[in-house]
GROMACS .gro file of C-alpha atoms in nm:
model
  443
    1MET     CA    1   4.708  17.553  13.350
    2ARG     CA    2   4.947  17.645  13.071
    3ALA     CA    3   5.220  17.743  13.316
    4ALA     CA    4   5.178  17.415  13.507
    5LEU     CA    5   5.197  17.220  13.180
    6GLN     CA    6   5.514  17.400  13.074
    7SER     CA    7   5.670  17.346  13.418
    8ALA     CA    8   5.589  16.973  13.404
    9PHE     CA    9   5.733  16.948  13.052
   10HIS     CA   10   6.059  17.119  13.154
   11GLN     CA   11   6.079  16.893  13.457
   12TRP     CA   12   6.035  16.593  13.229
   13VAL     CA   13   6.308  16.719  12.994
   14ARG     CA   14   6.552  16.766  13.284
   15ALA     CA   15   6.494  16.407  13.395
   16GLN     CA   16   6.594  16.268  13.055
   17GLN     CA   17   6.923  16.111  12.952
   18PRO     CA   18   6.991  16.269  12.609
   19ALA     CA   19   7.279  16.031  12.533
   20GLN     CA   20   7.054  15.726  12.573
   21VAL     CA   21   6.773  15.879  12.365
   22LEU     CA   22   7.012  15.979  12.088
   23GLU     CA   23   7.161  15.631  12.082
   24ALA     CA   24   6.820  15.461  12.077
   25SER     CA   25   6.691  15.693  11.800
   26SER     CA   26   7.008  15.709  11.592
   27VAL     CA   27   7.027  15.655  11.218
   28GLY     CA   28   7.192  15.318  11.273
   29SER     CA   29   6.912  15.205  11.506
   30TRP     CA   30   6.655  15.311  11.251
   31GLY     CA   31   6.836  15.116  10.981
   32VAL     CA   32   6.812  14.803  11.195
   33LEU     CA   33   6.445  14.876  11.269
   34LEU     CA   34   6.356  14.921  10.902
   35ALA     CA   35   6.533  14.597  10.816
   36LEU     CA   36   6.345  14.410  11.091
   37VAL     CA   37   6.009  14.553  10.984
   38GLY     CA   38   6.074  14.458  10.623
   39VAL     CA   39   6.177  14.103  10.715
   40MET     CA   40   5.879  14.065  10.951
   41LEU     CA   41   5.622  14.182  10.695
   42ALA     CA   42   5.779  13.967  10.424
   43ALA     CA   43   5.775  13.661  10.648
   44ILE     CA   44   5.412  13.723  10.747
   45HIS     CA   45   5.307  13.762  10.386
   46TRP     CA   46   5.507  13.485  10.217
   47ALA     CA   47   5.611  13.232  10.483
   48PRO     CA   48   5.420  12.901  10.470
   49GLY     CA   49   5.132  12.904  10.718
   50ALA     CA   50   5.192  13.263  10.829
   51GLU     CA   51   4.919  13.405  10.607
   52ALA     CA   52   4.656  13.193  10.779
   53LEU     CA   53   4.785  13.280  11.127
   54PHE     CA   54   4.818  13.657  11.081
   55ALA     CA   55   4.592  13.744  10.783
   56LEU     CA   56   4.757  14.087  10.776
   57PRO     CA   57   4.683  14.320  10.483
   58LEU     CA   58   5.025  14.436  10.366
   59GLY     CA   59   4.911  14.771  10.223
   60LYS     CA   60   4.734  14.886  10.540
   61ALA     CA   61   5.028  14.769  10.751
   62LEU     CA   62   5.268  14.983  10.548
   63LEU     CA   63   5.037  15.285  10.570
   64SER     CA   64   5.017  15.250  10.948
   65PHE     CA   65   5.397  15.282  10.961
   66VAL     CA   66   5.385  15.639  10.821
   67PRO     CA   67   5.312  15.808  11.161
   68ALA     CA   68   5.638  15.662  11.294
   69LEU     CA   69   5.850  15.848  11.034
   70PRO     CA   70   5.885  16.168  11.246
   71ASP     CA   71   6.115  15.967  11.470
   72LEU     CA   72   6.330  15.893  11.165
   73GLY     CA   73   6.337  16.267  11.100
   74PHE     CA   74   6.448  16.315  11.460
   75ALA     CA   75   6.734  16.069  11.400
   76LEU     CA   76   6.844  16.248  11.082
   77LEU     CA   77   6.830  16.594  11.240
   78HIS     CA   78   7.026  16.483  11.548
   79ARG     CA   79   7.286  16.256  11.391
   80ARG     CA   80   7.566  16.506  11.468
   81ARG     CA   81   7.415  16.668  11.776
   82THR     CA   82   7.503  16.601  12.138
   83SER     CA   83   7.205  16.778  12.295
   84ILE     CA   84   6.831  16.790  12.230
   85GLN     CA   85   6.635  17.112  12.218
   86THR     CA   86   6.268  17.151  12.311
   87TRP     CA   87   6.147  17.098  11.955
   88GLY     CA   88   6.355  16.781  11.940
   89TRP     CA   89   6.182  16.635  12.245
   90VAL     CA   90   5.841  16.716  12.094
   91LEU     CA   91   5.945  16.548  11.769
   92ALA     CA   92   6.070  16.243  11.964
   93LEU     CA   93   5.735  16.218  12.146
   94VAL     CA   94   5.542  16.234  11.818
   95GLY     CA   95   5.764  15.976  11.649
   96THR     CA   96   5.756  15.737  11.945
   97THR     CA   97   5.377  15.765  11.962
   98GLY     CA   98   5.363  15.688  11.589
   99LEU     CA   99   5.578  15.377  11.636
  100GLN     CA  100   5.344  15.252  11.909
  101PHE     CA  101   5.049  15.327  11.680
  102PHE     CA  102   5.211  15.107  11.414
  103LEU     CA  103   5.236  14.811  11.653
  104ALA     CA  104   4.882  14.866  11.782
  105SER     CA  105   4.755  14.882  11.422
  106LEU     CA  106   4.923  14.550  11.343
  107MET     CA  107   4.744  14.405  11.644
  108ALA     CA  108   4.409  14.539  11.521
  109LEU     CA  109   4.454  14.440  11.154
  110SER     CA  110   4.580  14.085  11.216
  111ALA     CA  111   4.383  13.775  11.292
  112LEU     CA  112   4.336  13.694  11.659
  113GLY     CA  113   4.638  13.461  11.679
  114GLY     CA  114   4.870  13.716  11.521
  115ALA     CA  115   4.713  13.999  11.723
  116THR     CA  116   4.817  13.827  12.045
  117ALA     CA  117   5.178  13.809  11.925
  118PHE     CA  118   5.175  14.177  11.825
  119GLY     CA  119   5.017  14.260  12.161
  120GLY     CA  120   5.315  14.110  12.342
  121LEU     CA  121   5.550  14.308  12.118
  122LEU     CA  122   5.356  14.627  12.195
  123LEU     CA  123   5.375  14.557  12.569
  124PHE     CA  124   5.753  14.513  12.553
  125THR     CA  125   5.798  14.826  12.339
  126ALA     CA  126   5.585  15.042  12.571
  127ALA     CA  127   5.784  14.923  12.874
  128PHE     CA  128   6.112  15.005  12.698
  129HIS     CA  129   5.987  15.351  12.600
  130GLY     CA  130   5.873  15.414  12.958
  131GLN     CA  131   6.221  15.341  13.086
  132LEU     CA  132   6.391  15.537  12.807
  133PHE     CA  133   6.177  15.851  12.835
  134ARG     CA  134   6.133  15.845  13.216
  135VAL     CA  135   5.751  15.835  13.205
  136THR     CA  136   5.594  15.906  13.547
  137PRO     CA  137   5.243  15.997  13.668
  138ARG     CA  138   5.363  16.357  13.714
  139THR     CA  139   5.505  16.376  13.360
  140PRO     CA  140   5.278  16.143  13.157
  141PHE     CA  141   5.343  16.299  12.816
  142LEU     CA  142   5.438  15.976  12.641
  143ALA     CA  143   5.168  15.784  12.833
  144VAL     CA  144   4.909  16.019  12.685
  145GLY     CA  145   5.055  15.948  12.340
  146THR     CA  146   5.040  15.574  12.407
  147ALA     CA  147   4.674  15.598  12.511
  148LEU     CA  148   4.599  15.803  12.199
  149ALA     CA  149   4.777  15.550  11.976
  150LEU     CA  150   4.585  15.260  12.132
  151GLY     CA  151   4.254  15.444  12.099
  152LEU     CA  152   4.306  15.524  11.731
  153ALA     CA  153   4.428  15.173  11.650
  154ALA     CA  154   4.130  15.020  11.832
  155THR     CA  155   3.902  15.174  11.570
  156PHE     CA  156   4.055  14.928  11.319
  157ALA     CA  157   3.946  14.626  11.525
  158SER     CA  158   3.692  14.414  11.340
  159THR     CA  159   3.579  14.168  11.611
  160ARG     CA  160   3.489  14.176  11.977
  161GLU     CA  161   3.780  13.947  12.051
  162HIS     CA  162   4.014  14.215  11.919
  163LEU     CA  163   3.848  14.477  12.139
  164ALA     CA  164   3.884  14.247  12.439
  165LEU     CA  165   4.251  14.206  12.355
  166PHE     CA  166   4.288  14.585  12.342
  167ALA     CA  167   4.109  14.610  12.678
  168VAL     CA  168   4.374  14.384  12.829
  169MET     CA  169   4.689  14.495  12.645
  170GLY     CA  170   4.617  14.868  12.658
  171PRO     CA  171   4.613  14.914  13.037
  172SER     CA  172   4.896  14.662  13.071
  173ALA     CA  173   5.114  14.864  12.833
  174LEU     CA  174   5.035  15.190  13.017
  175LEU     CA  175   5.108  15.036  13.356
  176ALA     CA  176   5.437  14.886  13.234
  177GLU     CA  177   5.534  15.220  13.082
  178LEU     CA  178   5.458  15.415  13.400
  179TYR     CA  179   5.612  15.154  13.631
  180LEU     CA  180   5.945  15.130  13.451
  181GLY     CA  181   5.958  15.507  13.400
  182THR     CA  182   5.897  15.575  13.769
  183PHE     CA  183   6.149  15.307  13.865
  184SER     CA  184   6.412  15.465  13.638
  185VAL     CA  185   6.354  15.813  13.781
  186ARG     CA  186   6.377  15.680  14.134
  187HIS     CA  187   6.693  15.491  14.043
  188ASP     CA  188   6.844  15.812  13.902
  189GLN     CA  189   6.759  15.998  14.222
  190ILE     CA  190   6.912  15.729  14.444
  191ARG     CA  191   7.225  15.715  14.231
  192ALA     CA  192   7.255  16.095  14.236
  193GLU     CA  193   7.213  16.097  14.615
  194ALA     CA  194   7.475  15.825  14.650
  195GLU     CA  195   7.715  16.021  14.430
  196ARG     CA  196   7.647  16.336  14.632
  197LEU     CA  197   7.721  16.155  14.959
  198HIS     CA  198   8.029  15.999  14.805
  199GLY     CA  199   8.137  16.343  14.687
  200ALA     CA  200   8.081  16.486  15.036
  201VAL     CA  201   8.302  16.215  15.186
  202GLN     CA  202   8.566  16.275  14.919
  203ALA     CA  203   8.549  16.649  14.985
  204GLN     CA  204   8.603  16.591  15.357
  205MET     CA  205   8.897  16.365  15.278
  206LEU     CA  206   9.040  16.635  15.052
  207GLU     CA  207   9.000  16.886  15.333
  208TYR     CA  208   9.189  16.659  15.572
  209GLN     CA  209   9.458  16.599  15.312
  210GLU     CA  210   9.486  16.974  15.255
  211ARG     CA  211   9.541  17.024  15.629
  212ASP     CA  212   9.802  16.748  15.635
  213VAL     CA  213   9.980  16.902  15.337
  214GLY     CA  214   9.975  17.240  15.511
  215ARG     CA  215  10.127  17.098  15.827
  216LEU     CA  216  10.385  16.909  15.623
  217SER     CA  217  10.475  17.223  15.429
  218GLN     CA  218  10.519  17.414  15.753
  219ALA     CA  219  10.740  17.136  15.890
  220LEU     CA  220  10.949  17.136  15.573
  221THR     CA  221  10.987  17.514  15.598
  222GLU     CA  222  11.121  17.476  15.951
  223VAL     CA  223  11.356  17.200  15.831
  224LEU     CA  224  11.486  17.430  15.558
  225GLN     CA  225  11.550  17.705  15.811
  226GLN     CA  226  11.732  17.469  16.045
  227THR     CA  227  11.943  17.319  15.765
  228GLN     CA  228  12.030  17.672  15.652
  229GLU     CA  229  12.153  17.757  16.002
  230LEU     CA  230  12.339  17.426  16.025
  231HIS     CA  231  12.496  17.486  15.684
  232ALA     CA  232  12.617  17.828  15.795
  233GLY     CA  233  12.760  17.680  16.117
  234LEU     CA  234  12.944  17.411  15.921
  235LEU     CA  235  13.096  17.673  15.691
  236THR     CA  236  13.216  17.868  15.992
  237ALA     CA  237  13.363  17.555  16.149
  238GLY     CA  238  13.537  17.468  15.823
  239SER     CA  239  13.689  17.814  15.801
  240ALA     CA  240  13.810  17.786  16.161
  241ALA     CA  241  13.973  17.450  16.084
  242ASP     CA  242  14.152  17.605  15.789
  243MET     CA  243  14.279  17.888  16.012
  244LEU     CA  244  14.401  17.637  16.271
  245ARG     CA  245  14.591  17.454  16.002
  246VAL     CA  246  14.766  17.774  15.890
  247VAL     CA  247  14.847  17.952  16.216
  248GLY     CA  248  14.803  17.697  16.494
  249GLY     CA  249  14.977  17.384  16.614
  250PRO     CA  250  15.323  17.291  16.744
  251ARG     CA  251  15.631  17.427  16.574
  252LEU     CA  252  15.832  17.103  16.592
  253PRO     CA  253  15.801  16.873  16.286
  254THR     CA  254  15.696  16.568  16.490
  255GLY     CA  255  15.416  16.745  16.678
  256ARG     CA  256  15.304  16.943  16.376
  257ALA     CA  257  15.248  16.624  16.168
  258GLY     CA  258  15.003  16.488  16.427
  259PHE     CA  259  14.829  16.823  16.453
  260GLU     CA  260  14.784  16.847  16.075
  261SER     CA  261  14.644  16.492  16.072
  262LEU     CA  262  14.377  16.589  16.326
  263VAL     CA  263  14.290  16.907  16.132
  264ARG     CA  264  14.262  16.707  15.810
  265GLN     CA  265  14.032  16.458  15.981
  266LEU     CA  266  13.817  16.745  16.112
  267GLN     CA  267  13.794  16.895  15.764
  268GLU     CA  268  13.686  16.564  15.613
  269GLN     CA  269  13.414  16.517  15.873
  270LEU     CA  270  13.288  16.873  15.822
  271THR     CA  271  13.283  16.817  15.446
  272ALA     CA  272  13.078  16.497  15.486
  273LEU     CA  273  12.831  16.677  15.715
  274ARG     CA  274  12.806  16.965  15.465
  275GLU     CA  275  12.724  16.721  15.183
  276ARG     CA  276  12.454  16.555  15.391
  277VAL     CA  277  12.297  16.890  15.479
  278GLU     CA  278  12.296  16.991  15.113
  279ASP     CA  279  12.129  16.663  15.023
  280MET     CA  280  11.864  16.728  15.289
  281ARG     CA  281  11.799  17.072  15.147
  282GLN     CA  282  11.757  16.939  14.795
  283ARG     CA  283  11.519  16.665  14.909
  284SER     CA  284  11.302  16.906  15.109
  285ARG     CA  285  11.270  17.139  14.811
  286ARG     CA  286  11.124  16.873  14.583
  287LEU     CA  287  10.760  16.899  14.490
  288ILE     CA  288  10.534  16.705  14.723
  289GLY     CA  289  10.228  16.559  14.554
  290SER     CA  290  10.119  16.314  14.291
  291ASP     CA  291  10.177  16.358  13.922
  292PRO     CA  292   9.884  16.494  13.714
  293GLU     CA  293   9.650  16.227  13.578
  294SER     CA  294   9.470  16.230  13.245
  295VAL     CA  295   9.091  16.240  13.304
  296ASP     CA  296   8.810  16.199  13.049
  297LEU     CA  297   8.592  16.509  13.088
  298MET     CA  298   8.267  16.383  12.932
  299PRO     CA  299   8.173  16.122  13.199
  300VAL     CA  300   8.246  16.383  13.466
  301LEU     CA  301   8.016  16.641  13.306
  302ASP     CA  302   7.738  16.385  13.254
  303SER     CA  303   7.763  16.268  13.614
  304VAL     CA  304   7.758  16.623  13.753
  305ARG     CA  305   7.464  16.720  13.531
  306GLN     CA  306   7.265  16.417  13.641
  307SER     CA  307   7.333  16.452  14.015
  308LEU     CA  308   7.277  16.828  14.028
  309GLY     CA  309   6.973  16.802  13.798
  310VAL     CA  310   6.808  16.588  14.065
  311ARG     CA  311   6.930  16.817  14.344
  312TYR     CA  312   6.810  17.136  14.167
  313PRO     CA  313   6.505  17.031  13.962
  314THR     CA  314   6.409  17.393  13.882
  315VAL     CA  315   6.746  17.471  13.717
  316ASP     CA  316   6.797  17.376  13.353
  317ILE     CA  317   7.156  17.247  13.330
  318GLN     CA  318   7.274  17.219  12.970
  319VAL     CA  319   7.599  17.057  12.854
  320GLU     CA  320   7.719  17.144  12.505
  321VAL     CA  321   8.035  16.954  12.412
  322ASN     CA  322   8.158  16.795  12.093
  323ARG     CA  323   8.167  16.432  12.202
  324THR     CA  324   8.382  16.330  11.906
  325GLU     CA  325   8.664  16.554  12.030
  326PRO     CA  326   8.885  16.394  12.299
  327LEU     CA  327   8.893  16.619  12.606
  328ARG     CA  328   9.138  16.480  12.863
  329PRO     CA  329   9.271  16.743  13.108
  330LEU     CA  330   9.567  16.669  13.335
  331VAL     CA  331   9.454  16.702  13.699
  332ARG     CA  332   9.629  16.621  14.025
  333GLY     CA  333   9.406  16.381  14.211
  334GLY     CA  334   9.247  16.238  13.897
  335THR     CA  335   8.875  16.200  13.842
  336THR     CA  336   8.780  16.268  14.205
  337THR     CA  337   8.942  16.612  14.211
  338LEU     CA  338   8.805  16.713  13.870
  339ARG     CA  339   8.452  16.605  13.962
  340ARG     CA  340   8.461  16.796  14.291
  341VAL     CA  341   8.584  17.110  14.115
  342VAL     CA  342   8.319  17.093  13.840
  343GLU     CA  343   8.043  17.008  14.089
  344SER     CA  344   8.145  17.297  14.314
  345LEU     CA  345   8.147  17.550  14.030
  346VAL     CA  346   7.814  17.429  13.888
  347THR     CA  347   7.661  17.430  14.238
  348GLN     CA  348   7.779  17.789  14.281
  349ALA     CA  349   7.609  17.877  13.952
  350CYS     CA  350   7.284  17.699  14.050
  351GLU     CA  351   7.256  17.851  14.397
  352GLY     CA  352   7.368  18.205  14.323
  353ASP     CA  353   7.378  18.411  14.642
  354GLY     CA  354   7.104  18.207  14.809
  355SER     CA  355   6.830  18.464  14.758
  356ARG     CA  356   6.788  18.423  14.381
  357ALA     CA  357   6.892  18.105  14.205
  358ALA     CA  358   6.962  18.070  13.835
  359ARG     CA  359   6.705  17.930  13.596
  360ARG     CA  360   6.955  17.800  13.343
  361VAL     CA  361   7.321  17.693  13.364
  362HIS     CA  362   7.514  17.639  13.043
  363ILE     CA  363   7.838  17.436  13.030
  364THR     CA  364   8.066  17.429  12.726
  365ALA     CA  365   8.410  17.273  12.682
  366ARG     CA  366   8.659  17.275  12.397
  367THR     CA  367   9.029  17.269  12.319
  368GLU     CA  368   9.195  17.607  12.266
  369ALA     CA  369   9.324  17.637  11.911
  370TYR     CA  370   9.666  17.783  11.993
  371SER     CA  371   9.761  17.670  12.344
  372GLY     CA  372   9.599  17.323  12.332
  373ARG     CA  373   9.461  17.369  12.682
  374LEU     CA  374   9.112  17.265  12.787
  375GLU     CA  375   8.871  17.559  12.811
  376MET     CA  376   8.552  17.501  13.011
  377ILE     CA  377   8.298  17.782  13.047
  378ILE     CA  378   8.014  17.772  13.303
  379SER     CA  379   7.760  18.052  13.260
  380ASP     CA  380   7.438  18.116  13.449
  381GLU     CA  381   7.158  18.370  13.482
  382GLY     CA  382   7.192  18.414  13.857
  383PRO     CA  383   7.388  18.662  14.069
  384VAL     CA  384   7.763  18.711  14.032
  385PRO     CA  385   7.969  18.504  14.279
  386GLU     CA  386   8.203  18.683  14.514
  387PRO     CA  387   8.570  18.673  14.410
  388ALA     CA  388   8.782  18.417  14.590
  389PRO     CA  389   8.981  18.574  14.879
  390GLU     CA  390   9.359  18.577  14.878
  391HIS     CA  391   9.358  18.365  15.194
  392PRO     CA  392   9.112  18.095  15.298
  393PRO     CA  393   8.840  18.227  15.529
  394GLU     CA  394   8.850  18.138  15.895
  395PRO     CA  395   8.604  17.866  15.997
  396ALA     CA  396   8.290  17.987  16.164
  397ALA     CA  397   8.245  17.922  16.535
  398GLU     CA  398   7.888  17.797  16.490
  399GLY     CA  399   7.674  17.661  16.211
  400PRO     CA  400   7.713  17.365  15.975
  401ARG     CA  401   8.028  17.327  15.771
  402PRO     CA  402   7.999  17.304  15.391
  403THR     CA  403   8.012  16.956  15.251
  404GLY     CA  404   8.199  17.046  14.932
  405PRO     CA  405   8.498  17.257  14.837
  406GLY     CA  406   8.417  17.622  14.789
  407LEU     CA  407   8.526  17.861  14.521
  408TYR     CA  408   8.859  17.925  14.691
  409THR     CA  409   8.939  17.555  14.729
  410SER     CA  410   8.837  17.491  14.369
  411GLU     CA  411   9.073  17.765  14.253
  412CYS     CA  412   9.354  17.614  14.463
  413LEU     CA  413   9.294  17.270  14.314
  414ILE     CA  414   9.291  17.416  13.962
  415ARG     CA  415   9.613  17.607  14.025
  416SER     CA  416   9.782  17.299  14.170
  417SER     CA  417   9.721  17.128  13.835
  418GLY     CA  418   9.869  17.420  13.641
  419GLY     CA  419   9.531  17.569  13.547
  420VAL     CA  420   9.357  17.904  13.581
  421LEU     CA  421   9.011  18.003  13.708
  422GLU     CA  422   8.864  18.329  13.576
  423TRP     CA  423   8.522  18.487  13.631
  424GLN     CA  424   8.343  18.792  13.497
  425ASN     CA  425   7.996  18.943  13.475
  426ALA     CA  426   7.768  18.825  13.197
  427ARG     CA  427   7.595  19.082  12.978
  428THR     CA  428   7.255  18.923  13.036
  429GLY     CA  429   7.307  18.889  13.412
  430GLY     CA  430   7.473  18.629  13.625
  431ALA     CA  431   7.835  18.530  13.586
  432VAL     CA  432   8.068  18.341  13.357
  433LEU     CA  433   8.333  18.109  13.503
  434ARG     CA  434   8.622  18.014  13.275
  435VAL     CA  435   8.850  17.722  13.362
  436LEU     CA  436   9.175  17.653  13.176
  437LEU     CA  437   9.358  17.326  13.238
  438PRO     CA  438   9.656  17.161  13.069
  439GLN     CA  439   9.557  16.873  12.848
  440GLU     CA  440   9.710  16.542  12.751
  441PHE     CA  441   9.891  16.568  12.420
  442ARG     CA  442   9.794  16.306  12.164
  443PRO     CA  443   9.967  16.321  11.824
   0.00000   0.00000   0.00000
């Protein structure tokens, strides 16, 4: 039972969107919430006619807000963090449950007219929390907290009408919470599947482009060889023309003038051909390919974490990056190439050798202090990947082809952008992949 509970909790944590939770529970959001609560309680207590409609005791209302303060502590502890640990998720659950208890208590302590208004506010808040925290029937941790908050607040109800209101609003809030949470999880899965299919198509296009570039490179090599031979032949012909001018031709002045004119014309034509051949050689030696593009790394890491988190639900993929630091590597092919490289490397870390997958994959990225390059490290607890071969492996005669670029192709793409891919064994098992890429300079 305990192992199943822990597995469900880790599955729930992997389905979360930490950036959205941190934004919703930030210090600024709490400042707005405190201001709204203060204005609402003041209006209920002092506005004309509001006292008769709500009949809310101000002291008890303020005391019922105390259980929501752990969420404020969560906001203060995570104001400079980009990730949420296990204790942070527990604290967020407790604080969110306390906030729902505050709204349910207002519904129980108010008169029936005001209780109906607070019931609608509770229904909206529970639905929002269900979408934010991805509440599903398989991971009903916040739903249990909501039911507990409603049960405790129902003890404050003074009339049967209030209990009837709780009997209607309570199940409605739970259903809205579970429905929107399940819808959000399903939406995340569909979006991850769509991104995976889009990535597979992009990978196939990259494979075709790589073949085209290979054929073009081979053709250019042949052109260089032919122009080299043609250049040598033109030099020989030019030397022969010079020899004809010196030793050949008629001895009489009238015939020799015409002969020298023909030799001069031949030399000029050979010189023009030699210049054209040299121009062809220079053009064929130019770099073929697009210029490197500046790519924002954070959206790429978030997208890869989300898509692979759905694809490998048993693997805990953690991203630890300072989001205030601009990380913009220069990559040929732009965002598509960078995403395929990162997804391929993280997939390699998640799958291992196929017989034993990793339980946790940790991704960090920073700017090197001295070189200014982007350093991205992907570590896992699984087996060590095989080193990339010096030449691409021959395609198998049978069996399905991989849908994404492998380790060798990823290394080729990194090298084409002026980067380096390194790997080594980790002390605790598994492997550590280190990617270095040039970065956009911003003064």
